[in-house]
Amino acid sequence: MERTWIADINKEMDGKNVLLRAWAADVRDLAKIKFLLLRDMTGQVQAVALKDNLSEDLFRDIGKIHPESVVEVEGVVKENKTARLGYEIVVKNCKVL
């Protein structure tokens, strides 16, 4: 899959798979959900990791990501009216580069 720049993501991509390579600007770790604020040179977007959608190991490892780590996130664009941009990325896979 080819890399997607954050600035190229929009609401019309709802349901499409994307591959992001970015810095983890912030990580919030809640019980069954984790939020990653991803930043590349074109912008920022929120990614959400849901415990029910990921393996236990991957979900746990996402919570260990340090701010400013460089990560590769595969996910699906999902419209979300509460997200700052009106959409977010639902994480399918994540690794620290």
PDB file of N, CA and C in Angstrom:
ATOM      1  N   MET A   1       0.839  -1.167   0.000  1.00  0.00           N
ATOM      2  CA  MET A   1       0.000   0.000   0.000  1.00  0.00           C
ATOM      3  C   MET A   1       0.893   1.241   0.000  1.00  0.00           C
ATOM      4  N   GLU A   2       0.494   2.237  -0.738  1.00  0.00           N
ATOM      5  CA  GLU A   2       1.263   3.469  -0.850  1.00  0.00           C
ATOM      6  C   GLU A   2       0.943   4.402   0.315  1.00  0.00           C
ATOM      7  N   ARG A   3       1.938   5.139   0.746  1.00  0.00           N
ATOM      8  CA  ARG A   3       1.782   6.087   1.851  1.00  0.00           C
ATOM      9  C   ARG A   3       0.757   7.159   1.503  1.00  0.00           C
ATOM     10  N   THR A   4      -0.030   7.542   2.498  1.00  0.00           N
ATOM     11  CA  THR A   4      -0.979   8.639   2.373  1.00  0.00           C
ATOM     12  C   THR A   4      -0.493   9.783   3.247  1.00  0.00           C
ATOM     13  N   TRP A   5      -0.452  10.988   2.698  1.00  0.00           N
ATOM     14  CA  TRP A   5      -0.119  12.168   3.490  1.00  0.00           C
ATOM     15  C   TRP A   5      -1.370  12.617   4.226  1.00  0.00           C
ATOM     16  N   ILE A   6      -1.205  13.092   5.442  1.00  0.00           N
ATOM     17  CA  ILE A   6      -2.346  13.487   6.271  1.00  0.00           C
ATOM     18  C   ILE A   6      -3.184  14.563   5.587  1.00  0.00           C
ATOM     19  N   ALA A   7      -2.558  15.517   4.926  1.00  0.00           N
ATOM     20  CA  ALA A   7      -3.298  16.592   4.254  1.00  0.00           C
ATOM     21  C   ALA A   7      -4.192  16.075   3.127  1.00  0.00           C
ATOM     22  N   ASP A   8      -3.905  14.882   2.614  1.00  0.00           N
ATOM     23  CA  ASP A   8      -4.696  14.317   1.517  1.00  0.00           C
ATOM     24  C   ASP A   8      -5.933  13.570   2.006  1.00  0.00           C
ATOM     25  N   ILE A   9      -6.064  13.365   3.311  1.00  0.00           N
ATOM     26  CA  ILE A   9      -7.215  12.650   3.869  1.00  0.00           C
ATOM     27  C   ILE A   9      -8.383  13.620   3.992  1.00  0.00           C
ATOM     28  N   ASN A  10      -9.571  13.141   3.595  1.00  0.00           N
ATOM     29  CA  ASN A  10     -10.766  13.970   3.712  1.00  0.00           C
ATOM     30  C   ASN A  10     -11.985  13.090   3.974  1.00  0.00           C
ATOM     31  N   LYS A  11     -13.119  13.721   4.236  1.00  0.00           N
ATOM     32  CA  LYS A  11     -14.348  12.990   4.579  1.00  0.00           C
ATOM     33  C   LYS A  11     -14.811  12.068   3.454  1.00  0.00           C
ATOM     34  N   GLU A  12     -14.492  12.419   2.232  1.00  0.00           N
ATOM     35  CA  GLU A  12     -14.901  11.599   1.092  1.00  0.00           C
ATOM     36  C   GLU A  12     -14.165  10.255   1.060  1.00  0.00           C
ATOM     37  N   MET A  13     -13.097  10.125   1.849  1.00  0.00           N
ATOM     38  CA  MET A  13     -12.338   8.874   1.910  1.00  0.00           C
ATOM     39  C   MET A  13     -12.910   7.923   2.962  1.00  0.00           C
ATOM     40  N   ASP A  14     -14.069   8.241   3.528  1.00  0.00           N
ATOM     41  CA  ASP A  14     -14.694   7.414   4.556  1.00  0.00           C
ATOM     42  C   ASP A  14     -14.752   5.953   4.095  1.00  0.00           C
ATOM     43  N   GLY A  15     -14.200   5.063   4.918  1.00  0.00           N
ATOM     44  CA  GLY A  15     -14.189   3.635   4.599  1.00  0.00           C
ATOM     45  C   GLY A  15     -12.974   3.170   3.818  1.00  0.00           C
ATOM     46  N   LYS A  16     -12.110   4.084   3.397  1.00  0.00           N
ATOM     47  CA  LYS A  16     -10.919   3.721   2.616  1.00  0.00           C
ATOM     48  C   LYS A  16      -9.742   3.403   3.538  1.00  0.00           C
ATOM     49  N   ASN A  17      -8.918   2.469   3.101  1.00  0.00           N
ATOM     50  CA  ASN A  17      -7.692   2.123   3.832  1.00  0.00           C
ATOM     51  C   ASN A  17      -6.599   3.137   3.517  1.00  0.00           C
ATOM     52  N   VAL A  18      -5.810   3.471   4.559  1.00  0.00           N
ATOM     53  CA  VAL A  18      -4.689   4.388   4.378  1.00  0.00           C
ATOM     54  C   VAL A  18      -3.474   3.848   5.125  1.00  0.00           C
ATOM     55  N   LEU A  19      -2.308   4.263   4.667  1.00  0.00           N
ATOM     56  CA  LEU A  19      -1.045   3.950   5.326  1.00  0.00           C
ATOM     57  C   LEU A  19      -0.374   5.277   5.655  1.00  0.00           C
ATOM     58  N   LEU A  20      -0.192   5.531   6.955  1.00  0.00           N
ATOM     59  CA  LEU A  20       0.417   6.776   7.403  1.00  0.00           C
ATOM     60  C   LEU A  20       1.769   6.494   8.035  1.00  0.00           C
ATOM     61  N   ARG A  21       2.722   7.363   7.772  1.00  0.00           N
ATOM     62  CA  ARG A  21       4.010   7.355   8.474  1.00  0.00           C
ATOM     63  C   ARG A  21       4.142   8.744   9.075  1.00  0.00           C
ATOM     64  N   ALA A  22       4.190   8.789  10.410  1.00  0.00           N
ATOM     65  CA  ALA A  22       4.114  10.090  11.078  1.00  0.00           C
ATOM     66  C   ALA A  22       4.725  10.007  12.470  1.00  0.00           C
ATOM     67  N   TRP A  23       4.831  11.167  13.094  1.00  0.00           N
ATOM     68  CA  TRP A  23       5.233  11.220  14.493  1.00  0.00           C
ATOM     69  C   TRP A  23       3.993  11.054  15.358  1.00  0.00           C
ATOM     70  N   ALA A  24       4.145  10.370  16.472  1.00  0.00           N
ATOM     71  CA  ALA A  24       3.063  10.285  17.457  1.00  0.00           C
ATOM     72  C   ALA A  24       3.186  11.521  18.345  1.00  0.00           C
ATOM     73  N   ALA A  25       2.432  12.549  18.039  1.00  0.00           N
ATOM     74  CA  ALA A  25       2.528  13.804  18.787  1.00  0.00           C
ATOM     75  C   ALA A  25       2.001  13.650  20.205  1.00  0.00           C
ATOM     76  N   ASP A  26       1.005  12.792  20.382  1.00  0.00           N
ATOM     77  CA  ASP A  26       0.426  12.560  21.706  1.00  0.00           C
ATOM     78  C   ASP A  26      -0.219  11.184  21.714  1.00  0.00           C
ATOM     79  N   VAL A  27      -0.207  10.536  22.872  1.00  0.00           N
ATOM     80  CA  VAL A  27      -0.847   9.232  23.043  1.00  0.00           C
ATOM     81  C   VAL A  27      -1.683   9.290  24.313  1.00  0.00           C
ATOM     82  N   ARG A  28      -2.970   8.973  24.193  1.00  0.00           N
ATOM     83  CA  ARG A  28      -3.857   8.890  25.360  1.00  0.00           C
ATOM     84  C   ARG A  28      -4.310   7.456  25.494  1.00  0.00           C
ATOM     85  N   ASP A  29      -4.112   6.902  26.650  1.00  0.00           N
ATOM     86  CA  ASP A  29      -4.359   5.484  26.901  1.00  0.00           C
ATOM     87  C   ASP A  29      -5.533   5.340  27.867  1.00  0.00           C
ATOM     88  N   LEU A  30      -6.671   4.901  27.360  1.00  0.00           N
ATOM     89  CA  LEU A  30      -7.839   4.613  28.179  1.00  0.00           C
ATOM     90  C   LEU A  30      -8.011   3.099  28.239  1.00  0.00           C
ATOM     91  N   ALA A  31      -8.934   2.620  29.005  1.00  0.00           N
ATOM     92  CA  ALA A  31      -9.068   1.175  29.229  1.00  0.00           C
ATOM     93  C   ALA A  31      -9.262   0.381  27.938  1.00  0.00           C
ATOM     94  N   LYS A  32     -10.234   0.714  27.128  1.00  0.00           N
ATOM     95  CA  LYS A  32     -10.550  -0.077  25.936  1.00  0.00           C
ATOM     96  C   LYS A  32     -10.316   0.676  24.639  1.00  0.00           C
ATOM     97  N   ILE A  33      -9.694   1.850  24.744  1.00  0.00           N
ATOM     98  CA  ILE A  33      -9.459   2.667  23.563  1.00  0.00           C
ATOM     99  C   ILE A  33      -8.178   3.477  23.778  1.00  0.00           C
ATOM    100  N   LYS A  34      -7.440   3.647  22.702  1.00  0.00           N
ATOM    101  CA  LYS A  34      -6.223   4.463  22.756  1.00  0.00           C
ATOM    102  C   LYS A  34      -6.294   5.464  21.602  1.00  0.00           C
ATOM    103  N   PHE A  35      -5.885   6.681  21.882  1.00  0.00           N
ATOM    104  CA  PHE A  35      -5.873   7.725  20.875  1.00  0.00           C
ATOM    105  C   PHE A  35      -4.434   8.102  20.569  1.00  0.00           C
ATOM    106  N   LEU A  36      -4.126   8.200  19.292  1.00  0.00           N
ATOM    107  CA  LEU A  36      -2.822   8.668  18.828  1.00  0.00           C
ATOM    108  C   LEU A  36      -3.055   9.934  18.010  1.00  0.00           C
ATOM    109  N   LEU A  37      -2.402  11.006  18.385  1.00  0.00           N
ATOM    110  CA  LEU A  37      -2.425  12.192  17.552  1.00  0.00           C
ATOM    111  C   LEU A  37      -1.208  12.094  16.648  1.00  0.00           C
ATOM    112  N   LEU A  38      -1.456  11.901  15.358  1.00  0.00           N
ATOM    113  CA  LEU A  38      -0.378  11.693  14.388  1.00  0.00           C
ATOM    114  C   LEU A  38      -0.083  12.989  13.647  1.00  0.00           C
ATOM    115  N   ARG A  39       1.212  13.243  13.401  1.00  0.00           N
ATOM    116  CA  ARG A  39       1.629  14.458  12.723  1.00  0.00           C
ATOM    117  C   ARG A  39       2.671  14.127  11.667  1.00  0.00           C
ATOM    118  N   ASP A  40       2.436  14.580  10.454  1.00  0.00           N
ATOM    119  CA  ASP A  40       3.487  14.552   9.439  1.00  0.00           C
ATOM    120  C   ASP A  40       3.701  15.983   8.970  1.00  0.00           C
ATOM    121  N   MET A  41       4.509  16.181   7.948  1.00  0.00           N
ATOM    122  CA  MET A  41       4.833  17.553   7.555  1.00  0.00           C
ATOM    123  C   MET A  41       3.662  18.282   6.906  1.00  0.00           C
ATOM    124  N   THR A  42       2.548  17.560   6.686  1.00  0.00           N
ATOM    125  CA  THR A  42       1.394  18.192   6.045  1.00  0.00           C
ATOM    126  C   THR A  42       0.246  18.480   6.994  1.00  0.00           C
ATOM    127  N   GLY A  43       0.260  17.909   8.209  1.00  0.00           N
ATOM    128  CA  GLY A  43      -0.846  18.155   9.130  1.00  0.00           C
ATOM    129  C   GLY A  43      -0.917  17.146  10.258  1.00  0.00           C
ATOM    130  N   GLN A  44      -2.067  17.146  10.951  1.00  0.00           N
ATOM    131  CA  GLN A  44      -2.308  16.246  12.070  1.00  0.00           C
ATOM    132  C   GLN A  44      -3.648  15.553  11.897  1.00  0.00           C
ATOM    133  N   VAL A  45      -3.734  14.337  12.436  1.00  0.00           N
ATOM    134  CA  VAL A  45      -4.994  13.596  12.429  1.00  0.00           C
ATOM    135  C   VAL A  45      -5.025  12.692  13.654  1.00  0.00           C
ATOM    136  N   GLN A  46      -6.222  12.430  14.137  1.00  0.00           N
ATOM    137  CA  GLN A  46      -6.383  11.530  15.278  1.00  0.00           C
ATOM    138  C   GLN A  46      -6.581  10.107  14.777  1.00  0.00           C
ATOM    139  N   ALA A  47      -5.869   9.178  15.400  1.00  0.00           N
ATOM    140  CA  ALA A  47      -6.070   7.753  15.129  1.00  0.00           C
ATOM    141  C   ALA A  47      -6.594   7.121  16.411  1.00  0.00           C
ATOM    142  N   VAL A  48      -7.490   6.169  16.269  1.00  0.00           N
ATOM    143  CA  VAL A  48      -8.088   5.520  17.424  1.00  0.00           C
ATOM    144  C   VAL A  48      -7.868   4.010  17.310  1.00  0.00           C
ATOM    145  N   ALA A  49      -7.368   3.418  18.399  1.00  0.00           N
ATOM    146  CA  ALA A  49      -7.141   1.972  18.469  1.00  0.00           C
ATOM    147  C   ALA A  49      -8.174   1.386  19.423  1.00  0.00           C
ATOM    148  N   LEU A  50      -8.986   0.481  18.920  1.00  0.00           N
ATOM    149  CA  LEU A  50     -10.046  -0.133  19.718  1.00  0.00           C
ATOM    150  C   LEU A  50      -9.621  -1.525  20.158  1.00  0.00           C
ATOM    151  N   LYS A  51      -9.755  -1.800  21.434  1.00  0.00           N
ATOM    152  CA  LYS A  51      -9.306  -3.079  22.000  1.00  0.00           C
ATOM    153  C   LYS A  51      -9.949  -4.270  21.300  1.00  0.00           C
ATOM    154  N   ASP A  52     -11.219  -4.159  20.956  1.00  0.00           N
ATOM    155  CA  ASP A  52     -11.942  -5.273  20.334  1.00  0.00           C
ATOM    156  C   ASP A  52     -11.498  -5.549  18.897  1.00  0.00           C
ATOM    157  N   ASN A  53     -10.815  -4.595  18.267  1.00  0.00           N
ATOM    158  CA  ASN A  53     -10.408  -4.741  16.864  1.00  0.00           C
ATOM    159  C   ASN A  53      -8.973  -5.218  16.680  1.00  0.00           C
ATOM    160  N   LEU A  54      -8.188  -5.272  17.764  1.00  0.00           N
ATOM    161  CA  LEU A  54      -6.764  -5.563  17.654  1.00  0.00           C
ATOM    162  C   LEU A  54      -6.373  -6.722  18.562  1.00  0.00           C
ATOM    163  N   SER A  55      -5.235  -7.333  18.261  1.00  0.00           N
ATOM    164  CA  SER A  55      -4.722  -8.370  19.153  1.00  0.00           C
ATOM    165  C   SER A  55      -4.344  -7.726  20.491  1.00  0.00           C
ATOM    166  N   GLU A  56      -4.316  -8.532  21.539  1.00  0.00           N
ATOM    167  CA  GLU A  56      -3.943  -8.012  22.861  1.00  0.00           C
ATOM    168  C   GLU A  56      -2.545  -7.395  22.844  1.00  0.00           C
ATOM    169  N   ASP A  57      -1.602  -8.073  22.180  1.00  0.00           N
ATOM    170  CA  ASP A  57      -0.219  -7.583  22.122  1.00  0.00           C
ATOM    171  C   ASP A  57      -0.135  -6.225  21.425  1.00  0.00           C
ATOM    172  N   LEU A  58      -0.802  -6.114  20.272  1.00  0.00           N
ATOM    173  CA  LEU A  58      -0.747  -4.861  19.527  1.00  0.00           C
ATOM    174  C   LEU A  58      -1.404  -3.736  20.324  1.00  0.00           C
ATOM    175  N   PHE A  59      -2.550  -4.010  20.920  1.00  0.00           N
ATOM    176  CA  PHE A  59      -3.237  -2.988  21.708  1.00  0.00           C
ATOM    177  C   PHE A  59      -2.359  -2.519  22.872  1.00  0.00           C
ATOM    178  N   ARG A  60      -1.721  -3.445  23.558  1.00  0.00           N
ATOM    179  CA  ARG A  60      -0.829  -3.109  24.667  1.00  0.00           C
ATOM    180  C   ARG A  60       0.367  -2.287  24.168  1.00  0.00           C
ATOM    181  N   ASP A  61       0.962  -2.711  23.056  1.00  0.00           N
ATOM    182  CA  ASP A  61       2.137  -2.020  22.522  1.00  0.00           C
ATOM    183  C   ASP A  61       1.822  -0.588  22.089  1.00  0.00           C
ATOM    184  N   ILE A  62       0.636  -0.347  21.580  1.00  0.00           N
ATOM    185  CA  ILE A  62       0.260   1.013  21.183  1.00  0.00           C
ATOM    186  C   ILE A  62       0.279   1.931  22.401  1.00  0.00           C
ATOM    187  N   GLY A  63      -0.131   1.411  23.542  1.00  0.00           N
ATOM    188  CA  GLY A  63      -0.106   2.199  24.767  1.00  0.00           C
ATOM    189  C   GLY A  63       1.294   2.533  25.247  1.00  0.00           C
ATOM    190  N   LYS A  64       2.303   1.831  24.740  1.00  0.00           N
ATOM    191  CA  LYS A  64       3.694   2.067  25.147  1.00  0.00           C
ATOM    192  C   LYS A  64       4.436   3.038  24.219  1.00  0.00           C
ATOM    193  N   ILE A  65       3.764   3.520  23.188  1.00  0.00           N
ATOM    194  CA  ILE A  65       4.404   4.447  22.252  1.00  0.00           C
ATOM    195  C   ILE A  65       4.667   5.775  22.955  1.00  0.00           C
ATOM    196  N   HIS A  66       5.890   6.263  22.823  1.00  0.00           N
ATOM    197  CA  HIS A  66       6.291   7.521  23.438  1.00  0.00           C
ATOM    198  C   HIS A  66       6.010   8.686  22.484  1.00  0.00           C
ATOM    199  N   PRO A  67       5.674   9.847  23.035  1.00  0.00           N
ATOM    200  CA  PRO A  67       5.512  11.030  22.178  1.00  0.00           C
ATOM    201  C   PRO A  67       6.755  11.264  21.336  1.00  0.00           C
ATOM    202  N   GLU A  68       6.523  11.670  20.107  1.00  0.00           N
ATOM    203  CA  GLU A  68       7.542  11.950  19.096  1.00  0.00           C
ATOM    204  C   GLU A  68       8.172  10.702  18.499  1.00  0.00           C
ATOM    205  N   SER A  69       7.657   9.514  18.843  1.00  0.00           N
ATOM    206  CA  SER A  69       8.090   8.295  18.153  1.00  0.00           C
ATOM    207  C   SER A  69       7.589   8.354  16.717  1.00  0.00           C
ATOM    208  N   VAL A  70       8.355   7.782  15.805  1.00  0.00           N
ATOM    209  CA  VAL A  70       7.931   7.690  14.410  1.00  0.00           C
ATOM    210  C   VAL A  70       7.216   6.360  14.241  1.00  0.00           C
ATOM    211  N   VAL A  71       5.979   6.431  13.725  1.00  0.00           N
ATOM    212  CA  VAL A  71       5.156   5.230  13.615  1.00  0.00           C
ATOM    213  C   VAL A  71       4.610   5.075  12.204  1.00  0.00           C
ATOM    214  N   GLU A  72       4.274   3.834  11.902  1.00  0.00           N
ATOM    215  CA  GLU A  72       3.571   3.509  10.667  1.00  0.00           C
ATOM    216  C   GLU A  72       2.224   2.942  11.080  1.00  0.00           C
ATOM    217  N   VAL A  73       1.160   3.558  10.620  1.00  0.00           N
ATOM    218  CA  VAL A  73      -0.191   3.156  10.996  1.00  0.00           C
ATOM    219  C   VAL A  73      -0.971   2.794   9.742  1.00  0.00           C
ATOM    220  N   GLU A  74      -1.524   1.591   9.739  1.00  0.00           N
ATOM    221  CA  GLU A  74      -2.484   1.187   8.717  1.00  0.00           C
ATOM    222  C   GLU A  74      -3.856   1.290   9.348  1.00  0.00           C
ATOM    223  N   GLY A  75      -4.778   1.895   8.631  1.00  0.00           N
ATOM    224  CA  GLY A  75      -6.109   2.036   9.204  1.00  0.00           C
ATOM    225  C   GLY A  75      -7.140   2.414   8.170  1.00  0.00           C
ATOM    226  N   VAL A  76      -8.334   2.666   8.676  1.00  0.00           N
ATOM    227  CA  VAL A  76      -9.473   3.003   7.838  1.00  0.00           C
ATOM    228  C   VAL A  76      -9.969   4.389   8.232  1.00  0.00           C
ATOM    229  N   VAL A  77     -10.206   5.239   7.238  1.00  0.00           N
ATOM    230  CA  VAL A  77     -10.760   6.565   7.490  1.00  0.00           C
ATOM    231  C   VAL A  77     -12.221   6.387   7.913  1.00  0.00           C
ATOM    232  N   LYS A  78     -12.574   7.022   9.017  1.00  0.00           N
ATOM    233  CA  LYS A  78     -13.933   6.896   9.558  1.00  0.00           C
ATOM    234  C   LYS A  78     -14.461   8.284   9.897  1.00  0.00           C
ATOM    235  N   GLU A  79     -15.606   8.633   9.329  1.00  0.00           N
ATOM    236  CA  GLU A  79     -16.220   9.914   9.667  1.00  0.00           C
ATOM    237  C   GLU A  79     -16.624   9.904  11.137  1.00  0.00           C
ATOM    238  N   ASN A  80     -16.330  10.998  11.825  1.00  0.00           N
ATOM    239  CA  ASN A  80     -16.657  11.120  13.243  1.00  0.00           C
ATOM    240  C   ASN A  80     -16.886  12.597  13.535  1.00  0.00           C
ATOM    241  N   LYS A  81     -18.114  12.954  13.785  1.00  0.00           N
ATOM    242  CA  LYS A  81     -18.460  14.363  13.985  1.00  0.00           C
ATOM    243  C   LYS A  81     -17.785  14.973  15.219  1.00  0.00           C
ATOM    244  N   THR A  82     -17.393  14.140  16.199  1.00  0.00           N
ATOM    245  CA  THR A  82     -16.742  14.670  17.404  1.00  0.00           C
ATOM    246  C   THR A  82     -15.241  14.883  17.212  1.00  0.00           C
ATOM    247  N   ALA A  83     -14.661  14.274  16.179  1.00  0.00           N
ATOM    248  CA  ALA A  83     -13.239  14.478  15.895  1.00  0.00           C
ATOM    249  C   ALA A  83     -13.038  15.897  15.362  1.00  0.00           C
ATOM    250  N   ARG A  84     -11.909  16.487  15.662  1.00  0.00           N
ATOM    251  CA  ARG A  84     -11.634  17.881  15.288  1.00  0.00           C
ATOM    252  C   ARG A  84     -11.797  18.124  13.789  1.00  0.00           C
ATOM    253  N   LEU A  85     -11.333  17.188  12.971  1.00  0.00           N
ATOM    254  CA  LEU A  85     -11.409  17.359  11.517  1.00  0.00           C
ATOM    255  C   LEU A  85     -12.670  16.768  10.904  1.00  0.00           C
ATOM    256  N   GLY A  86     -13.486  16.096  11.734  1.00  0.00           N
ATOM    257  CA  GLY A  86     -14.702  15.460  11.225  1.00  0.00           C
ATOM    258  C   GLY A  86     -14.484  14.021  10.805  1.00  0.00           C
ATOM    259  N   TYR A  87     -13.262  13.536  10.951  1.00  0.00           N
ATOM    260  CA  TYR A  87     -12.932  12.140  10.654  1.00  0.00           C
ATOM    261  C   TYR A  87     -11.727  11.746  11.482  1.00  0.00           C
ATOM    262  N   GLU A  88     -11.507  10.446  11.590  1.00  0.00           N
ATOM    263  CA  GLU A  88     -10.345   9.903  12.302  1.00  0.00           C
ATOM    264  C   GLU A  88      -9.919   8.630  11.596  1.00  0.00           C
ATOM    265  N   ILE A  89      -8.811   8.065  12.022  1.00  0.00           N
ATOM    266  CA  ILE A  89      -8.294   6.828  11.460  1.00  0.00           C
ATOM    267  C   ILE A  89      -8.496   5.713  12.486  1.00  0.00           C
ATOM    268  N   VAL A  90      -9.212   4.674  12.095  1.00  0.00           N
ATOM    269  CA  VAL A  90      -9.376   3.498  12.972  1.00  0.00           C
ATOM    270  C   VAL A  90      -8.213   2.562  12.679  1.00  0.00           C
ATOM    271  N   VAL A  91      -7.384   2.310  13.682  1.00  0.00           N
ATOM    272  CA  VAL A  91      -6.139   1.572  13.513  1.00  0.00           C
ATOM    273  C   VAL A  91      -6.411   0.087  13.264  1.00  0.00           C
ATOM    274  N   LYS A  92      -5.755  -0.446  12.218  1.00  0.00           N
ATOM    275  CA  LYS A  92      -5.753  -1.885  11.955  1.00  0.00           C
ATOM    276  C   LYS A  92      -4.399  -2.503  12.307  1.00  0.00           C
ATOM    277  N   ASN A  93      -3.342  -1.706  12.134  1.00  0.00           N
ATOM    278  CA  ASN A  93      -1.994  -2.152  12.472  1.00  0.00           C
ATOM    279  C   ASN A  93      -1.136  -0.936  12.780  1.00  0.00           C
ATOM    280  N   CYS A  94      -0.170  -1.105  13.646  1.00  0.00           N
ATOM    281  CA  CYS A  94       0.700   0.005  14.040  1.00  0.00           C
ATOM    282  C   CYS A  94       2.047  -0.539  14.440  1.00  0.00           C
ATOM    283  N   LYS A  95       3.114   0.132  13.992  1.00  0.00           N
ATOM    284  CA  LYS A  95       4.441  -0.253  14.443  1.00  0.00           C
ATOM    285  C   LYS A  95       5.321   0.990  14.539  1.00  0.00           C
ATOM    286  N   VAL A  96       6.252   0.920  15.472  1.00  0.00           N
ATOM    287  CA  VAL A  96       7.228   1.988  15.645  1.00  0.00           C
ATOM    288  C   VAL A  96       8.356   1.746  14.649  1.00  0.00           C
ATOM    289  N   LEU A  97       8.739   2.782  13.923  1.00  0.00           N
ATOM    290  CA  LEU A  97       9.813   2.651  12.936  1.00  0.00           C
ATOM    291  C   LEU A  97      11.152   3.002  13.528  1.00  0.00           C
TER     292      LEU A  97
END
